[in-house]
PDB file of C-alpha atoms in Angstrom:
ATOM      1  CA  MET Y   1      32.370  28.865  27.995  1.00  0.00           C
ATOM      2  CA  THR Y   2      28.567  28.021  26.477  1.00  0.00           C
ATOM      3  CA  ASP Y   3      25.935  29.907  29.220  1.00  0.00           C
ATOM      4  CA  PRO Y   4      25.081  26.724  30.764  1.00  0.00           C
ATOM      5  CA  GLU Y   5      21.722  29.064  32.476  1.00  0.00           C
ATOM      6  CA  ARG Y   6      20.845  29.123  28.426  1.00  0.00           C
ATOM      7  CA  PRO Y   7      19.107  26.430  26.779  1.00  0.00           C
ATOM      8  CA  ARG Y   8      20.945  24.719  23.644  1.00  0.00           C
ATOM      9  CA  ALA Y   9      21.255  21.881  21.601  1.00  0.00           C
ATOM     10  CA  ASP Y  10      24.390  22.547  18.815  1.00  0.00           C
ATOM     11  CA  LEU Y  11      24.530  19.991  16.692  1.00  0.00           C
ATOM     12  CA  ARG Y  12      27.921  18.850  15.314  1.00  0.00           C
ATOM     13  CA  ARG Y  13      27.513  16.457  12.033  1.00  0.00           C
ATOM     14  CA  ALA Y  14      30.329  13.568  12.084  1.00  0.00           C
ATOM     15  CA  ALA Y  15      31.083  15.583   8.471  1.00  0.00           C
ATOM     16  CA  GLU Y  16      32.460  18.669   9.645  1.00  0.00           C
ATOM     17  CA  ARG Y  17      34.863  16.443  12.082  1.00  0.00           C
ATOM     18  CA  TYR Y  18      38.641  16.799  11.354  1.00  0.00           C
ATOM     19  CA  SER Y  19      40.750  13.977   9.495  1.00  0.00           C
ATOM     20  CA  SER Y  20      44.382  12.719   9.839  1.00  0.00           C
ATOM     21  CA  GLU Y  21      45.986  10.196   9.323  1.00  0.00           C
ATOM     22  CA  PRO Y  22      48.294   9.796  12.246  1.00  0.00           C
ATOM     23  CA  ALA Y  23      49.979   5.939  11.712  1.00  0.00           C
ATOM     24  CA  PRO Y  24      50.021   3.575   8.244  1.00  0.00           C
ATOM     25  CA  GLY Y  25      46.891   1.928   9.284  1.00  0.00           C
ATOM     26  CA  VAL Y  26      45.018   4.598  10.923  1.00  0.00           C
ATOM     27  CA  LEU Y  27      42.218   6.746  10.261  1.00  0.00           C
ATOM     28  CA  THR Y  28      41.032   9.469  13.223  1.00  0.00           C
ATOM     29  CA  ARG Y  29      38.230  11.355  12.552  1.00  0.00           C
ATOM     30  CA  HIS Y  30      38.745  14.474  15.581  1.00  0.00           C
ATOM     31  CA  ALA Y  31      35.305  16.036  17.603  1.00  0.00           C
ATOM     32  CA  PHE Y  32      37.381  19.167  18.758  1.00  0.00           C
ATOM     33  CA  SER Y  33      40.883  21.159  18.256  1.00  0.00           C
ATOM     34  CA  PHE Y  34      43.443  18.067  18.222  1.00  0.00           C
ATOM     35  CA  SER Y  35      47.677  17.639  17.193  1.00  0.00           C
ATOM     36  CA  GLY Y  36      47.450  19.371  13.784  1.00  0.00           C
ATOM     37  CA  HIS Y  37      43.837  20.341  13.367  1.00  0.00           C
ATOM     38  CA  TYR Y  38      43.354  24.210  15.167  1.00  0.00           C
ATOM     39  CA  ASP Y  39      40.575  26.157  16.083  1.00  0.00           C
ATOM     40  CA  PRO Y  40      40.366  28.635  18.979  1.00  0.00           C
ATOM     41  CA  LYS Y  41      36.301  28.274  18.791  1.00  0.00           C
ATOM     42  CA  ASN Y  42      36.364  24.164  19.224  1.00  0.00           C
ATOM     43  CA  LEU Y  43      38.943  23.630  21.855  1.00  0.00           C
ATOM     44  CA  HIS Y  44      36.647  21.700  24.558  1.00  0.00           C
ATOM     45  CA  PHE Y  45      32.807  21.361  25.520  1.00  0.00           C
ATOM     46  CA  ALA Y  46      33.202  21.945  29.283  1.00  0.00           C
ATOM     47  CA  ALA Y  47      35.310  19.018  29.899  1.00  0.00           C
ATOM     48  CA  VAL Y  48      34.847  17.434  27.409  1.00  0.00           C
ATOM     49  CA  GLN Y  49      37.934  17.791  25.244  1.00  0.00           C
ATOM     50  CA  ALA Y  50      38.204  15.303  22.873  1.00  0.00           C
ATOM     51  CA  CYS Y  51      35.539  12.774  20.873  1.00  0.00           C
ATOM     52  CA  ASN Y  52      37.785  10.670  18.166  1.00  0.00           C
ATOM     53  CA  GLU Y  53      35.935   8.482  16.100  1.00  0.00           C
ATOM     54  CA  GLU Y  54      39.766   5.897  15.308  1.00  0.00           C
ATOM     55  CA  THR Y  55      39.839   2.761  12.675  1.00  0.00           C
ATOM     56  CA  LEU Y  56      42.583   0.482  12.693  1.00  0.00           C
ATOM     57  CA  ALA Y  57      43.892  -1.575   9.754  1.00  0.00           C
ATOM     58  CA  VAL Y  58      44.798  -4.966  10.496  1.00  0.00           C
ATOM     59  CA  GLY Y  59      47.896  -4.866  12.499  1.00  0.00           C
ATOM     60  CA  ALA Y  60      47.553  -1.106  12.529  1.00  0.00           C
ATOM     61  CA  GLY Y  61      47.688   0.752  15.886  1.00  0.00           C
ATOM     62  CA  PHE Y  62      49.554   3.766  17.810  1.00  0.00           C
ATOM     63  CA  GLU Y  63      52.885   3.209  18.837  1.00  0.00           C
ATOM     64  CA  GLU Y  64      53.626   4.361  22.730  1.00  0.00           C
ATOM     65  CA  HIS Y  65      52.961   7.200  24.042  1.00  0.00           C
ATOM     66  CA  ARG Y  66      52.466   9.405  26.794  1.00  0.00           C
ATOM     67  CA  HIS Y  67      49.219  10.850  28.310  1.00  0.00           C
ATOM     68  CA  ARG Y  68      49.298  13.491  31.776  1.00  0.00           C
ATOM     69  CA  ASP Y  69      46.048  13.989  33.877  1.00  0.00           C
ATOM     70  CA  THR Y  70      43.138  13.256  31.655  1.00  0.00           C
ATOM     71  CA  GLU Y  71      40.366  10.638  31.735  1.00  0.00           C
ATOM     72  CA  ILE Y  72      40.164   8.141  28.672  1.00  0.00           C
ATOM     73  CA  LEU Y  73      37.166   6.595  27.850  1.00  0.00           C
ATOM     74  CA  THR Y  74      36.788   4.259  25.215  1.00  0.00           C
ATOM     75  CA  TRP Y  75      34.269   2.267  24.117  1.00  0.00           C
ATOM     76  CA  VAL Y  76      34.301   0.062  20.853  1.00  0.00           C
ATOM     77  CA  LEU Y  77      31.832  -0.089  18.365  1.00  0.00           C
ATOM     78  CA  GLU Y  78      33.750  -3.268  15.650  1.00  0.00           C
ATOM     79  CA  GLY Y  79      36.217  -5.385  16.259  1.00  0.00           C
ATOM     80  CA  ALA Y  80      39.032  -5.399  19.345  1.00  0.00           C
ATOM     81  CA  LEU Y  81      40.925  -3.289  21.220  1.00  0.00           C
ATOM     82  CA  ALA Y  82      44.285  -4.655  22.506  1.00  0.00           C
ATOM     83  CA  HIS Y  83      45.405  -1.230  24.969  1.00  0.00           C
ATOM     84  CA  ARG Y  84      49.030  -1.751  27.132  1.00  0.00           C
ATOM     85  CA  ASP Y  85      50.430   0.654  29.241  1.00  0.00           C
ATOM     86  CA  SER Y  86      53.745   1.131  31.558  1.00  0.00           C
ATOM     87  CA  GLU Y  87      51.613   0.722  34.495  1.00  0.00           C
ATOM     88  CA  GLY Y  88      51.660  -3.151  33.293  1.00  0.00           C
ATOM     89  CA  HIS Y  89      47.957  -2.661  33.096  1.00  0.00           C
ATOM     90  CA  ALA Y  90      46.790  -5.084  29.510  1.00  0.00           C
ATOM     91  CA  GLY Y  91      43.612  -5.679  27.516  1.00  0.00           C
ATOM     92  CA  VAL Y  92      41.482  -6.156  24.678  1.00  0.00           C
ATOM     93  CA  VAL Y  93      38.779  -3.895  24.370  1.00  0.00           C
ATOM     94  CA  ARG Y  94      35.407  -5.271  22.686  1.00  0.00           C
ATOM     95  CA  PRO Y  95      31.944  -3.785  21.872  1.00  0.00           C
ATOM     96  CA  GLY Y  96      30.121  -3.885  24.558  1.00  0.00           C
ATOM     97  CA  MET Y  97      33.408  -2.792  27.092  1.00  0.00           C
ATOM     98  CA  VAL Y  98      34.039  -0.197  28.336  1.00  0.00           C
ATOM     99  CA  GLN Y  99      37.858   0.997  28.995  1.00  0.00           C
ATOM    100  CA  HIS Y 100      38.873   3.915  31.422  1.00  0.00           C
ATOM    101  CA  LEU Y 101      42.071   5.057  31.583  1.00  0.00           C
ATOM    102  CA  SER Y 102      43.346   7.252  34.365  1.00  0.00           C
ATOM    103  CA  ALA Y 103      46.617   8.408  33.001  1.00  0.00           C
ATOM    104  CA  GLY Y 104      47.313  11.360  37.044  1.00  0.00           C
ATOM    105  CA  SER Y 105      51.131  11.903  37.117  1.00  0.00           C
ATOM    106  CA  GLY Y 106      51.979  10.554  33.846  1.00  0.00           C
ATOM    107  CA  VAL Y 107      51.556   6.995  32.114  1.00  0.00           C
ATOM    108  CA  SER Y 108      52.778   6.008  28.747  1.00  0.00           C
ATOM    109  CA  HIS Y 109      50.450   2.717  25.953  1.00  0.00           C
ATOM    110  CA  THR Y 110      50.117   1.169  23.085  1.00  0.00           C
ATOM    111  CA  GLU Y 111      47.070   1.274  21.520  1.00  0.00           C
ATOM    112  CA  ARG Y 112      46.369  -1.884  18.408  1.00  0.00           C
ATOM    113  CA  ASN Y 113      44.058  -3.512  16.862  1.00  0.00           C
ATOM    114  CA  VAL Y 114      44.405  -6.745  17.485  1.00  0.00           C
ATOM    115  CA  GLY Y 115      46.839  -9.720  17.255  1.00  0.00           C
ATOM    116  CA  GLY Y 116      45.450 -11.941  14.222  1.00  0.00           C
ATOM    117  CA  ALA Y 117      42.090  -9.726  13.031  1.00  0.00           C
ATOM    118  CA  GLU Y 118      40.379 -10.169  10.096  1.00  0.00           C
ATOM    119  CA  GLY Y 119      39.191  -6.812   9.274  1.00  0.00           C
ATOM    120  CA  PRO Y 120      39.453  -3.354  11.227  1.00  0.00           C
ATOM    121  CA  VAL Y 121      38.944  -2.268  15.085  1.00  0.00           C
ATOM    122  CA  ARG Y 122      36.571   1.113  15.166  1.00  0.00           C
ATOM    123  CA  PHE Y 123      36.343   2.692  18.478  1.00  0.00           C
ATOM    124  CA  VAL Y 124      35.206   6.203  20.214  1.00  0.00           C
ATOM    125  CA  GLN Y 125      37.873   7.741  22.427  1.00  0.00           C
ATOM    126  CA  MET Y 126      37.222  10.449  24.931  1.00  0.00           C
ATOM    127  CA  TRP Y 127      38.997  12.621  26.702  1.00  0.00           C
ATOM    128  CA  LEU Y 128      37.477  13.975  29.990  1.00  0.00           C
ATOM    129  CA  GLN Y 129      40.168  16.613  32.519  1.00  0.00           C
ATOM    130  CA  PRO Y 130      39.972  15.371  35.725  1.00  0.00           C
ATOM    131  CA  ASP Y 131      39.008  17.539  38.844  1.00  0.00           C
ATOM    132  CA  VAL Y 132      42.466  16.227  41.379  1.00  0.00           C
ATOM    133  CA  PHE Y 133      45.878  16.949  38.901  1.00  0.00           C
ATOM    134  CA  GLY Y 134      49.745  14.522  39.602  1.00  0.00           C
ATOM    135  CA  THR Y 135      47.454  11.087  41.353  1.00  0.00           C
ATOM    136  CA  ALA Y 136      48.530   7.669  40.650  1.00  0.00           C
ATOM    137  CA  PRO Y 137      47.735   5.580  37.167  1.00  0.00           C
ATOM    138  CA  SER Y 138      44.557   3.205  37.373  1.00  0.00           C
ATOM    139  CA  TYR Y 139      43.096   0.864  34.854  1.00  0.00           C
ATOM    140  CA  GLY Y 140      39.783  -0.475  34.803  1.00  0.00           C
ATOM    141  CA  LEU Y 141      38.021  -1.999  31.657  1.00  0.00           C
ATOM    142  CA  ARG Y 142      33.830  -2.955  31.863  1.00  0.00           C
ATOM    143  CA  SER Y 143      32.343  -5.392  30.243  1.00  0.00           C
ATOM    144  CA  VAL Y 144      28.213  -4.083  29.908  1.00  0.00           C
ATOM    145  CA  THR Y 145      25.489  -6.450  29.327  1.00  0.00           C
ATOM    146  CA  ALA Y 146      21.703  -5.733  28.829  1.00  0.00           C
ATOM    147  CA  SER Y 147      20.609  -6.393  32.354  1.00  0.00           C
ATOM    148  CA  ASP Y 148      22.600  -3.489  33.631  1.00  0.00           C
ATOM    149  CA  ALA Y 149      20.579  -1.502  31.958  1.00  0.00           C
ATOM    150  CA  VAL Y 150      17.434   0.277  33.895  1.00  0.00           C
ATOM    151  CA  ASP Y 151      15.011   1.208  31.441  1.00  0.00           C
ATOM    152  CA  GLY Y 152      17.720   1.544  28.158  1.00  0.00           C
ATOM    153  CA  LEU Y 153      19.813   3.430  30.301  1.00  0.00           C
ATOM    154  CA  THR Y 154      23.064   2.677  32.130  1.00  0.00           C
ATOM    155  CA  LEU Y 155      26.016   3.994  33.684  1.00  0.00           C
ATOM    156  CA  LEU Y 156      28.948   3.847  32.288  1.00  0.00           C
ATOM    157  CA  ALA Y 157      32.049   6.197  34.331  1.00  0.00           C
ATOM    158  CA  SER Y 158      31.409   8.565  37.122  1.00  0.00           C
ATOM    159  CA  GLY Y 159      33.280  10.306  40.114  1.00  0.00           C
ATOM    160  CA  LEU Y 160      29.962  11.360  41.560  1.00  0.00           C
ATOM    161  CA  PRO Y 161      30.000  10.784  45.750  1.00  0.00           C
ATOM    162  CA  GLU Y 162      26.270   9.082  44.545  1.00  0.00           C
ATOM    163  CA  HIS Y 163      27.191   6.411  42.147  1.00  0.00           C
ATOM    164  CA  ALA Y 164      30.371   5.678  44.303  1.00  0.00           C
ATOM    165  CA  SER Y 165      28.538   2.606  45.146  1.00  0.00           C
ATOM    166  CA  THR Y 166      27.641   1.573  41.375  1.00  0.00           C
ATOM    167  CA  PRO Y 167      29.630  -1.229  38.847  1.00  0.00           C
ATOM    168  CA  ALA Y 168      30.367   1.879  36.959  1.00  0.00           C
ATOM    169  CA  LEU Y 169      33.483   2.547  36.899  1.00  0.00           C
ATOM    170  CA  ARG Y 170      35.410   5.633  38.719  1.00  0.00           C
ATOM    171  CA  LEU Y 171      36.432   8.704  37.400  1.00  0.00           C
ATOM    172  CA  ARG Y 172      38.230  11.712  39.186  1.00  0.00           C
ATOM    173  CA  ARG Y 173      36.402  14.288  38.459  1.00  0.00           C
ATOM    174  CA  SER Y 174      33.371  15.237  41.218  1.00  0.00           C
ATOM    175  CA  ASP Y 175      30.372  16.285  38.531  1.00  0.00           C
ATOM    176  CA  ALA Y 176      31.079  14.142  35.177  1.00  0.00           C
ATOM    177  CA  ALA Y 177      29.560  11.193  33.952  1.00  0.00           C
ATOM    178  CA  LEU Y 178      29.763   8.979  31.529  1.00  0.00           C
ATOM    179  CA  TRP Y 179      25.671   6.844  30.263  1.00  0.00           C
ATOM    180  CA  LEU Y 180      25.011   4.470  27.376  1.00  0.00           C
ATOM    181  CA  ALA Y 181      21.206   5.062  26.315  1.00  0.00           C
ATOM    182  CA  THR Y 182      19.643   2.837  23.710  1.00  0.00           C
ATOM    183  CA  ALA Y 183      16.110   2.340  22.148  1.00  0.00           C
ATOM    184  CA  GLU Y 184      14.409  -0.412  19.992  1.00  0.00           C
ATOM    185  CA  PRO Y 185      13.200   1.424  16.195  1.00  0.00           C
ATOM    186  CA  PHE Y 186      11.015   3.932  16.947  1.00  0.00           C
ATOM    187  CA  ALA Y 187      11.494   4.007  20.226  1.00  0.00           C
ATOM    188  CA  PRO Y 188      11.421   7.364  22.567  1.00  0.00           C
ATOM    189  CA  LEU Y 189      14.802   6.772  24.507  1.00  0.00           C
ATOM    190  CA  PRO Y 190      15.128   7.007  28.706  1.00  0.00           C
ATOM    191  CA  ASP Y 191      14.544   9.936  30.187  1.00  0.00           C
ATOM    192  CA  LEU Y 192      17.972  10.939  29.650  1.00  0.00           C
ATOM    193  CA  PRO Y 193      20.299  13.026  33.701  1.00  0.00           C
ATOM    194  CA  LEU Y 194      20.115  16.857  34.047  1.00  0.00           C
ATOM    195  CA  ALA Y 195      22.863  18.150  33.663  1.00  0.00           C
ATOM    196  CA  PRO Y 196      24.220  21.871  33.143  1.00  0.00           C
ATOM    197  CA  TYR Y 197      26.612  20.340  30.857  1.00  0.00           C
ATOM    198  CA  ARG Y 198      26.189  17.466  28.205  1.00  0.00           C
ATOM    199  CA  TYR Y 199      27.843  16.364  25.343  1.00  0.00           C
ATOM    200  CA  ALA Y 200      25.998  13.764  23.683  1.00  0.00           C
ATOM    201  CA  HIS Y 201      27.410  11.315  20.492  1.00  0.00           C
ATOM    202  CA  LEU Y 202      25.643   8.825  19.324  1.00  0.00           C
ATOM    203  CA  THR Y 203      27.627   5.957  17.957  1.00  0.00           C
ATOM    204  CA  ARG Y 204      25.293   3.495  16.532  1.00  0.00           C
ATOM    205  CA  GLY Y 205      21.639   4.159  14.188  1.00  0.00           C
ATOM    206  CA  SER Y 206      19.846   7.256  14.202  1.00  0.00           C
ATOM    207  CA  LEU Y 207      17.266   9.901  15.722  1.00  0.00           C
ATOM    208  CA  GLY Y 208      15.483  12.949  16.374  1.00  0.00           C
ATOM    209  CA  TYR Y 209      14.706  15.528  19.025  1.00  0.00           C
ATOM    210  CA  ARG Y 210      13.913  18.934  19.733  1.00  0.00           C
ATOM    211  CA  THR Y 211      15.895  21.862  20.575  1.00  0.00           C
ATOM    212  CA  ILE Y 212      13.790  22.536  23.040  1.00  0.00           C
ATOM    213  CA  PRO Y 213      10.734  21.703  25.137  1.00  0.00           C
ATOM    214  CA  GLY Y 214       7.772  23.071  24.156  1.00  0.00           C
ATOM    215  CA  PRO Y 215       6.185  24.954  20.720  1.00  0.00           C
ATOM    216  CA  ARG Y 216       9.539  26.822  20.033  1.00  0.00           C
ATOM    217  CA  GLY Y 217      11.607  23.501  20.184  1.00  0.00           C
ATOM    218  CA  GLN Y 218      12.560  22.829  16.049  1.00  0.00           C
ATOM    219  CA  GLY Y 219      12.994  19.712  14.756  1.00  0.00           C
ATOM    220  CA  ARG Y 220      16.448  17.733  14.294  1.00  0.00           C
ATOM    221  CA  SER Y 221      17.917  14.144  13.445  1.00  0.00           C
ATOM    222  CA  MET Y 222      20.911  12.471  14.718  1.00  0.00           C
ATOM    223  CA  ALA Y 223      22.672   9.967  12.409  1.00  0.00           C
ATOM    224  CA  ALA Y 224      26.126   7.977  13.560  1.00  0.00           C
ATOM    225  CA  GLY Y 225      28.411   9.754  14.281  1.00  0.00           C
ATOM    226  CA  ASP Y 226      26.827  13.304  14.501  1.00  0.00           C
ATOM    227  CA  SER Y 227      26.657  14.802  17.994  1.00  0.00           C
ATOM    228  CA  VAL Y 228      25.020  17.063  20.400  1.00  0.00           C
ATOM    229  CA  ARG Y 229      27.067  19.803  22.597  1.00  0.00           C
ATOM    230  CA  ILE Y 230      23.635  20.711  25.103  1.00  0.00           C
ATOM    231  CA  THR Y 231      23.434  23.594  27.466  1.00  0.00           C
ATOM    232  CA  GLY Y 232      19.846  23.660  30.298  1.00  0.00           C
ATOM    233  CA  GLU Y 233      16.980  21.411  29.339  1.00  0.00           C
ATOM    234  CA  ALA Y 234      18.218  21.841  25.211  1.00  0.00           C
ATOM    235  CA  PHE Y 235      17.873  18.058  23.532  1.00  0.00           C
ATOM    236  CA  ALA Y 236      14.166  17.085  24.224  1.00  0.00           C
ATOM    237  CA  HIS Y 237      11.550  13.639  23.882  1.00  0.00           C
ATOM    238  CA  PRO Y 238      14.760  12.087  21.683  1.00  0.00           C
ATOM    239  CA  VAL Y 239      13.125   9.314  19.702  1.00  0.00           C
ATOM    240  CA  ALA Y 240      15.620   6.436  17.704  1.00  0.00           C
ATOM    241  CA  GLY Y 241      14.741   5.827  14.279  1.00  0.00           C
ATOM    242  CA  GLU Y 242      14.208   2.752  12.190  1.00  0.00           C
ATOM    243  CA  GLU Y 243      17.179   0.880  13.205  1.00  0.00           C
ATOM    244  CA  GLY Y 244      16.987   2.345  17.616  1.00  0.00           C
ATOM    245  CA  ALA Y 245      19.688   4.182  18.523  1.00  0.00           C
ATOM    246  CA  GLU Y 246      22.745   3.800  20.577  1.00  0.00           C
ATOM    247  CA  LEU Y 247      23.575   7.471  22.280  1.00  0.00           C
ATOM    248  CA  LEU Y 248      26.855   7.963  24.409  1.00  0.00           C
ATOM    249  CA  LEU Y 249      25.403  10.551  27.332  1.00  0.00           C
ATOM    250  CA  TRP Y 250      28.425  12.354  29.108  1.00  0.00           C
ATOM    251  CA  GLY Y 251      26.528  14.627  32.023  1.00  0.00           C
ATOM    252  CA  MET Y 252      29.686  17.507  33.950  1.00  0.00           C
ATOM    253  CA  GLY Y 253      28.356  20.595  36.097  1.00  0.00           C
ATOM    254  CA  SER Y 254      31.452  22.080  34.931  1.00  0.00           C
ATOM    255  CA  GLY Y 255      33.671  23.262  32.960  1.00  0.00           C
ATOM    256  CA  LEU Y 256      37.522  23.069  32.756  1.00  0.00           C
ATOM    257  CA  VAL Y 257      39.772  24.023  35.277  1.00  0.00           C
ATOM    258  CA  PHE Y 258      42.844  25.808  35.510  1.00  0.00           C
ATOM    259  CA  GLY Y 259      45.643  26.627  37.255  1.00  0.00           C
TER     260      GLY Y 259
END
């Protein structure tokens, strides 16, 4: 696994994602090895095992399928996503909402473009490995408003003990947290939380940054759909482009747990 002591910002462009059409009207773009797309050098980053950009046409969706021991976080960009699972949970996820399904000992669910939609639903779905296994499945859905942000930074979900009393959805991984960072056009992003491993996915707008702090850092840019795999103090001084920026950021203290 990548050495967390060595600062590195590994930029992955949206165009590099694997594309698949797993069902009629469904387009999936994968950041990591997934299903028929196998790359032994791109299986995960720290505890993040999947980051999929999904587009479901009107009437389309994923039929019932099963998960186990996976933390599934969903952020909708456009339209509305209907969720229903075998534990009796049901919800509709819209822009400005974050959904968390903790699969635990096993859960089946469906995901579909909401009934009556006139256009597609687009969303980002990320899978995180928990550090406790075989637990009872759980579900959470949270609306995020501008008032939740502190200087442009909102804690969406966390398993860190210090976040137990916050409104953040509760993850079953004790060293991971998911943040939303936003910035107006040409403004710097808020100070991003540090962690040994960070995974940044730009959902809207554009931004520029330096690979590492100081004069040795090189300038890079991100467009919507691009991601950066970060270790140490890399990914320095990010500044939004002309349309502003919306960034999902994972902070993680460790990698996959085996055995």
